[in-house]
Short mmCIF file of C-alpha atoms and ligand atoms in Angstrom, two decimals:
data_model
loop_
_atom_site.label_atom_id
_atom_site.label_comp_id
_atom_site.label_asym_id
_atom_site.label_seq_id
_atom_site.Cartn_x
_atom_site.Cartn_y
_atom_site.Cartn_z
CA UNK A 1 -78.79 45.23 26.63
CA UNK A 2 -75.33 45.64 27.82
CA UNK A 3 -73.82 42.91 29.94
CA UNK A 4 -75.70 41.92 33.32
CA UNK A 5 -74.96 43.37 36.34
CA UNK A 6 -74.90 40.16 37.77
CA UNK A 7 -72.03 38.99 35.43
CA UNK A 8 -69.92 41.68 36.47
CA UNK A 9 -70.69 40.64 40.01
CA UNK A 10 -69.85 37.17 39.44
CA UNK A 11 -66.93 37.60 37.76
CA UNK A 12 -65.55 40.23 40.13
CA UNK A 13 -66.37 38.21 43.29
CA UNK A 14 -64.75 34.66 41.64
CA UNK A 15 -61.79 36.73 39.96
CA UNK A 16 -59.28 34.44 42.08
CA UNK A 17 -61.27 30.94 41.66
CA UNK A 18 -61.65 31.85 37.73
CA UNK A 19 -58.08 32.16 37.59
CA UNK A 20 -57.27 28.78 39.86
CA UNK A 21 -59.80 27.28 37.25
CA UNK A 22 -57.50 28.23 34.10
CA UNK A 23 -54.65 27.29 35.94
CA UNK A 24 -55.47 23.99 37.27
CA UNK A 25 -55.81 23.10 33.61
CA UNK A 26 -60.13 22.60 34.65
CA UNK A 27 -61.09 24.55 31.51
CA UNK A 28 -60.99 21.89 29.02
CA UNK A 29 -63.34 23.59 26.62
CA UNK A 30 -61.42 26.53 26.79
CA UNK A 31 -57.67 24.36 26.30
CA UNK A 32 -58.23 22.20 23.63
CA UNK A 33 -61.37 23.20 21.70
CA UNK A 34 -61.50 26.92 21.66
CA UNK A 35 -57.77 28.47 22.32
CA UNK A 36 -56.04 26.12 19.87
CA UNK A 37 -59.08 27.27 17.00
CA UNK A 38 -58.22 31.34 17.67
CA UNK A 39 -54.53 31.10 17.82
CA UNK A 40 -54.65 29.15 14.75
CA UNK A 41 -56.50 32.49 13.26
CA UNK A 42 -53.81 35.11 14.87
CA UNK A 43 -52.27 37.31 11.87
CA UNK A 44 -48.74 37.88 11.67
CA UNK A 45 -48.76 40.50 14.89
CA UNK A 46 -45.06 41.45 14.68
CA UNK A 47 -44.56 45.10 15.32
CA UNK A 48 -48.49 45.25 15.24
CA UNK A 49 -50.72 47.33 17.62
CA UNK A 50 -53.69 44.62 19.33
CA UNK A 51 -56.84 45.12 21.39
CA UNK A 52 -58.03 42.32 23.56
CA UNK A 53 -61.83 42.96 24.67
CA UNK A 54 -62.87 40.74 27.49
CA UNK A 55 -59.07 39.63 28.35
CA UNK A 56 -59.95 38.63 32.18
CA UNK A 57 -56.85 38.00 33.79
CA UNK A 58 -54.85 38.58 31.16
CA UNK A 59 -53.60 34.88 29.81
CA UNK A 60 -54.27 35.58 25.99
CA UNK A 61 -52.69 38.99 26.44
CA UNK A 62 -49.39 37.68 27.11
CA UNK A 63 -49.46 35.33 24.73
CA UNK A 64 -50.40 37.84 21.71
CA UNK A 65 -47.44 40.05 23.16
CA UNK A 66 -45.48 36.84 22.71
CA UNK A 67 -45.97 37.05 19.04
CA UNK A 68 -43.58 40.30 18.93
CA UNK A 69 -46.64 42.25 18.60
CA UNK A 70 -45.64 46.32 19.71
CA UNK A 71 -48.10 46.96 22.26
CA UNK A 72 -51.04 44.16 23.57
CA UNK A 73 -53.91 45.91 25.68
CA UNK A 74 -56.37 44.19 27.50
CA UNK A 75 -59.82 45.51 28.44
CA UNK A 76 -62.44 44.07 30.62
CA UNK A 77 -65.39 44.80 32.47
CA UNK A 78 -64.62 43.21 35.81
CA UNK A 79 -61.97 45.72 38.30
CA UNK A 80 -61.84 41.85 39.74
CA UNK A 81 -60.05 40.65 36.96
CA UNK A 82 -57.85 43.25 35.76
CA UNK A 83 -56.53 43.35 38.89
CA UNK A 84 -55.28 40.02 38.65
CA UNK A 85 -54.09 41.01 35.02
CA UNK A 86 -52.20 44.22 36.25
CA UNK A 87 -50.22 41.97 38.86
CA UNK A 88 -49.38 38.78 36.71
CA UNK A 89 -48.62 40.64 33.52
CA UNK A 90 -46.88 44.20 34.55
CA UNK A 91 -45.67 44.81 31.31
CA UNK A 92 -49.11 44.38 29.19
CA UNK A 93 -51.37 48.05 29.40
CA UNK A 94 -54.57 47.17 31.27
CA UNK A 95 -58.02 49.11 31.24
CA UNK A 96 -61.21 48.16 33.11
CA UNK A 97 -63.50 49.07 30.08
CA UNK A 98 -66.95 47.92 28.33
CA UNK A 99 -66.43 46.68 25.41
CA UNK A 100 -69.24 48.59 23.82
CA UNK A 101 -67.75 51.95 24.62
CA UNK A 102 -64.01 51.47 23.87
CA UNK A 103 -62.38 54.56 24.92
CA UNK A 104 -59.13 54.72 22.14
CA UNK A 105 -58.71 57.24 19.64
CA UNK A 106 -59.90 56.35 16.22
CA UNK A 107 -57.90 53.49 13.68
CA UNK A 108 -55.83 52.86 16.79
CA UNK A 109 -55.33 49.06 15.90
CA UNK A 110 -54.48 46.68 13.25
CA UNK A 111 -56.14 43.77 15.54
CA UNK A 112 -58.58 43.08 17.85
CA UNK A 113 -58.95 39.80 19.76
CA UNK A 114 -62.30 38.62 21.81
CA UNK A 115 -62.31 35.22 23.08
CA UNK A 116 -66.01 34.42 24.77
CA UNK A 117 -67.22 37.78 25.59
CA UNK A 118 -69.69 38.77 22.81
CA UNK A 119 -72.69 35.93 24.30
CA UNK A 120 -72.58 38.64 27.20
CA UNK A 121 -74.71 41.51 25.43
CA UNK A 122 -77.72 40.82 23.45
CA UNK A 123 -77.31 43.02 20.23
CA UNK A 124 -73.82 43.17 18.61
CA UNK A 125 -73.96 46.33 16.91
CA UNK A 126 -72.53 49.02 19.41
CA UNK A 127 -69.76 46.64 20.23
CA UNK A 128 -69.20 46.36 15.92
CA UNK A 129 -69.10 49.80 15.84
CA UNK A 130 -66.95 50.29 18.83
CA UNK A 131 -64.23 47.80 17.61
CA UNK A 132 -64.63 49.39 14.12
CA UNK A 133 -63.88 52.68 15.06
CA UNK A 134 -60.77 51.51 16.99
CA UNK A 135 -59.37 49.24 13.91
CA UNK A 136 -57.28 50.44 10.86
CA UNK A 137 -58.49 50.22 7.20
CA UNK A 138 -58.26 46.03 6.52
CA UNK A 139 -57.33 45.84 10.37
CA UNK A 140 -59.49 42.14 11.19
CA UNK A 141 -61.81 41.36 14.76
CA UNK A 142 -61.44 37.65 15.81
CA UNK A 143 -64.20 36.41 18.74
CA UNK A 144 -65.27 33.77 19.57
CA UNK A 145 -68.65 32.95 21.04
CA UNK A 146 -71.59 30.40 22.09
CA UNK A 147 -72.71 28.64 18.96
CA UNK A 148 -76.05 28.67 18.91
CA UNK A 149 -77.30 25.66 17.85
CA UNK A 150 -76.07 24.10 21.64
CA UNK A 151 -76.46 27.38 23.71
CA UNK A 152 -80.09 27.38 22.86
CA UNK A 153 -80.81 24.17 24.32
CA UNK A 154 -82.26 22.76 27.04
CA UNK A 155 -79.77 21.83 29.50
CA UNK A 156 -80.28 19.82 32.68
CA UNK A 157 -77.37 18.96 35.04
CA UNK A 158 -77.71 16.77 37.67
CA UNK A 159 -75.36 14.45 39.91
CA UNK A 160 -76.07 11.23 37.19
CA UNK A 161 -76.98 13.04 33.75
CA UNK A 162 -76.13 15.96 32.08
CA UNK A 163 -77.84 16.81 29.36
CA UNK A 164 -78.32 19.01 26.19
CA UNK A 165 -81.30 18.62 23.56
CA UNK A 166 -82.48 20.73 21.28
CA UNK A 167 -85.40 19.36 19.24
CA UNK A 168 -89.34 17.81 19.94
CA UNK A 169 -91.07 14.62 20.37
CA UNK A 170 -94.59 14.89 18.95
CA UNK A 171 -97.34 12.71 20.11
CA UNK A 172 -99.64 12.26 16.94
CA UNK A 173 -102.52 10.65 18.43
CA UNK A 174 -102.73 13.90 21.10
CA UNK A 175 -102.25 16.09 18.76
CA UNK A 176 -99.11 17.38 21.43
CA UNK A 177 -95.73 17.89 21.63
CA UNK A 178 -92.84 18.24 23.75
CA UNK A 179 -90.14 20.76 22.73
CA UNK A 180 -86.53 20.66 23.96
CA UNK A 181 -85.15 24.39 23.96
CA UNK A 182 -85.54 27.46 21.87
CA UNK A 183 -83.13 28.16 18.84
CA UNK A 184 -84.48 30.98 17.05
CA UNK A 185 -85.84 33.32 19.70
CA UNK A 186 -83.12 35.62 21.47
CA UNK A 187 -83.70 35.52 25.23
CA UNK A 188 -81.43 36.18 28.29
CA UNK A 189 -80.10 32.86 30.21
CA UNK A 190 -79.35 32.85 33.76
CA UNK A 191 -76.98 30.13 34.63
CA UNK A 192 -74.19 29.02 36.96
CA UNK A 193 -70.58 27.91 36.47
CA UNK A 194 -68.50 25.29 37.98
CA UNK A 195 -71.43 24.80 40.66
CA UNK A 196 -70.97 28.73 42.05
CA UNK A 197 -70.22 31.34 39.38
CA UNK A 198 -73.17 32.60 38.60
CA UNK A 199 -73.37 34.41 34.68
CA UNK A 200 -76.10 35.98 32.45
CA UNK A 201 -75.69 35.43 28.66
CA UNK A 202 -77.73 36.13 25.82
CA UNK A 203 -79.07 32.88 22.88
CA UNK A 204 -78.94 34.03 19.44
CA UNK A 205 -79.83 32.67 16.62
CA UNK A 206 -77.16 32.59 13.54
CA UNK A 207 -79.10 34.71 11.53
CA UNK A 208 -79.77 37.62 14.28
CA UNK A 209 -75.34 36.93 14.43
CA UNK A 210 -75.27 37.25 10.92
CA UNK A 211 -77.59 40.91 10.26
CA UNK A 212 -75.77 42.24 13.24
CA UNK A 213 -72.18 41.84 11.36
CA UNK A 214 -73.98 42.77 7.94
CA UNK A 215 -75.43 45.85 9.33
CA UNK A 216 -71.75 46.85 10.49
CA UNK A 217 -70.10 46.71 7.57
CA UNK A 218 -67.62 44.58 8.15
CA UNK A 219 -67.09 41.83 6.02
CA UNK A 220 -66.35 38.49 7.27
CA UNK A 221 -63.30 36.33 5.85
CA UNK A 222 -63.86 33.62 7.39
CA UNK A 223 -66.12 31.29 10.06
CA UNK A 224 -65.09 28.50 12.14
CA UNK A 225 -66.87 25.28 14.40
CA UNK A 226 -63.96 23.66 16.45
CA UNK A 227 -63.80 20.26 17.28
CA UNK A 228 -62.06 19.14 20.70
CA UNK A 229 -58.47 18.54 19.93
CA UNK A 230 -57.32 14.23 19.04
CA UNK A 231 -54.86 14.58 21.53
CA UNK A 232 -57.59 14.39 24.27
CA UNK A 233 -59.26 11.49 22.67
CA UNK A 234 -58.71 9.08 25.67
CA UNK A 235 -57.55 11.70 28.83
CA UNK A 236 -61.26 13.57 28.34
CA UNK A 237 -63.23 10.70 25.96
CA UNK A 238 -66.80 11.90 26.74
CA UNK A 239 -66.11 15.55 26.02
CA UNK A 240 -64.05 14.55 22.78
CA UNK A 241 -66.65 12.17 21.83
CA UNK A 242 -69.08 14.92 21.91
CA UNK A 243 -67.47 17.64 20.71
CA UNK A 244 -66.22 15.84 17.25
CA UNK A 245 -69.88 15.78 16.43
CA UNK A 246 -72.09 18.84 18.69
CA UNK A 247 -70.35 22.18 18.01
CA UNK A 248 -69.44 24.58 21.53
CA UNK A 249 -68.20 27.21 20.09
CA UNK A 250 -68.41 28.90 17.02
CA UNK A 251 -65.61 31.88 15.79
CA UNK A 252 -65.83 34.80 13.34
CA UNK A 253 -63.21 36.33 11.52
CA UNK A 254 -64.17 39.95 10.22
CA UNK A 255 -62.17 42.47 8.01
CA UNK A 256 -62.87 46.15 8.11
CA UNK A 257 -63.17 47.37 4.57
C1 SAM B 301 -65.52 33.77 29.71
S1 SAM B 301 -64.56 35.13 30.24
C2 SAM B 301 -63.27 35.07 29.04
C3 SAM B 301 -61.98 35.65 29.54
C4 SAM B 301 -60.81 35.42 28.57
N1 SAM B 301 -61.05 36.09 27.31
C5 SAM B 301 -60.61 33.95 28.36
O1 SAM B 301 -61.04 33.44 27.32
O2 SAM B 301 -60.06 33.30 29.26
C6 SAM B 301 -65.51 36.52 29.74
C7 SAM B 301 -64.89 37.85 30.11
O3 SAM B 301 -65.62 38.89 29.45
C8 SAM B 301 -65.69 40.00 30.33
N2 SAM B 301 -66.79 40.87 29.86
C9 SAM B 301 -68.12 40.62 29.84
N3 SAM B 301 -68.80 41.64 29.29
C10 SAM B 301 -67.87 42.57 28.93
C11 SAM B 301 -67.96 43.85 28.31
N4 SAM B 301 -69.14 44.39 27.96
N5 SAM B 301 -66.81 44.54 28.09
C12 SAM B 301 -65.62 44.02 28.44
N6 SAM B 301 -65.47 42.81 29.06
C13 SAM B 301 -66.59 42.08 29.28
C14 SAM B 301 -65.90 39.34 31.69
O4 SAM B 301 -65.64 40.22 32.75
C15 SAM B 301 -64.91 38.17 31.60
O5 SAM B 301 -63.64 38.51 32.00
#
């Protein structure tokens, strides 16, 4: 399935408070885990032509056009967002688009850039083929997305403990068991955001990650887990602490042959 209605919804309705989330420097896992791990992937884009699926209001878009690249544009699902993106970056091309129909003439681009849209459909092939069809010979995809071996636990957030377990306890003498989450079965989580923003994502296991990129024959150069940056060892301790050891995030590099 194609990305939930009700993400669409949610992100059109909190466009503004998404952006006031970025900017108010809120988005930790976003500042110093996952943005620093992409950019360190970015190819030389000078004089380059780059796709940005999922761009929201149009941060990373600026900041790829910052790398001399010829022409950045942005796509994204939410009219909410690109909006935004249309008014705080006149000069980048935006399209309200799904990312599983891109709608650009074929080998249009020598990169394309996705940061933490893919968990939003369940099956990664027609958005593989999309972006394949867009990108030149040896052109590469970068995305990012929700590793799964944290996305498919069980989570409980309350006011006193937060928490995030994936695993069992078994009880030999009852011949029970209790089980915390569910990696390897693909299923559709409802959950909300900063206490309002209300999102639909998809759990998937590495391996249904790994047939899906297989199957589309691209090959992939290379794979990363960030850790939380050192530099927000003591302003964010708990979130450093946990994120030098429990992966977020995890990124894929992929090279059309
Ligand atoms: C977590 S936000 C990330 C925004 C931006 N890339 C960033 O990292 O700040 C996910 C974005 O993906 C967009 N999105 C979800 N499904 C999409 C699809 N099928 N095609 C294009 N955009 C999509 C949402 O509207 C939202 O803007």
């Amino acid at each position: 399935m194609g990305t939930d209605k009700r993400t669409i919804e949610a992100y059109n309705e909190y466009a503004r408070k998404w952006v006031e989330i970025n900017e108010k420097g809120l988005n930790i896992a976003h500042d110093f885990l996952e943005k620093p791990a992409m950019y360190s992937k970015l190819p030389n884009l000078k004089n380059k032509k780059v796709l940005c699926l999922g761009c929201g209001s149009g941060e990373e878009t600026s900041y790829l056009k910052s790398l001399e690249a010829k022409k950045v544009i942005g796509i994204d699902i939410s009219k909410g967002l690109i909006n935004i993106a249309k008014q705080n970056y006149p000069n980048i091309e935006f399209q309200v688009m799904d990312m599983e129909k891109l709608i650009f003439p074929t080998e249009t681009f020598d990169f394309v850039y996705s940061s933490l849209v893919m968990h939003y459909v369940d099956n990664w092939t027609r958005t593989l083929n999309s972006v394949k069809k867009v990108l030149k010979k040896n052109g590469k995809f970068l995305f990012s997305t929700h590793h799964p071996s944290i996305w498919g636990a069980e989570r409980i957030r309350d006011k006193n403990k937060r928490s995030s377990l994936l695993g069992y306890i078994k009880f030999p003498k009852k011949n029970d068991c209790k089980i915390y989450g569910d990696y390897l079965n693909t299923r559709k989580i409802k959950d909300i955001w900063f206490g309002e923003f209300k999102v639909t994502y998809y759990h998937r296991s590495f391996s249904s990650m790994i047939k899906d990129i297989i199957k589309s024959g691209f090959e992939i150069t290379d794979v990363l887990e960030p850790k939380a940056l050192d530099k927000i060892r003591n302003k964010h301790k708990v979130f450093w602490e946990i994120r030098q050891k429990i992966p977020l995030f995890i990124i894929f590099e992929l090279k059309k042959k």
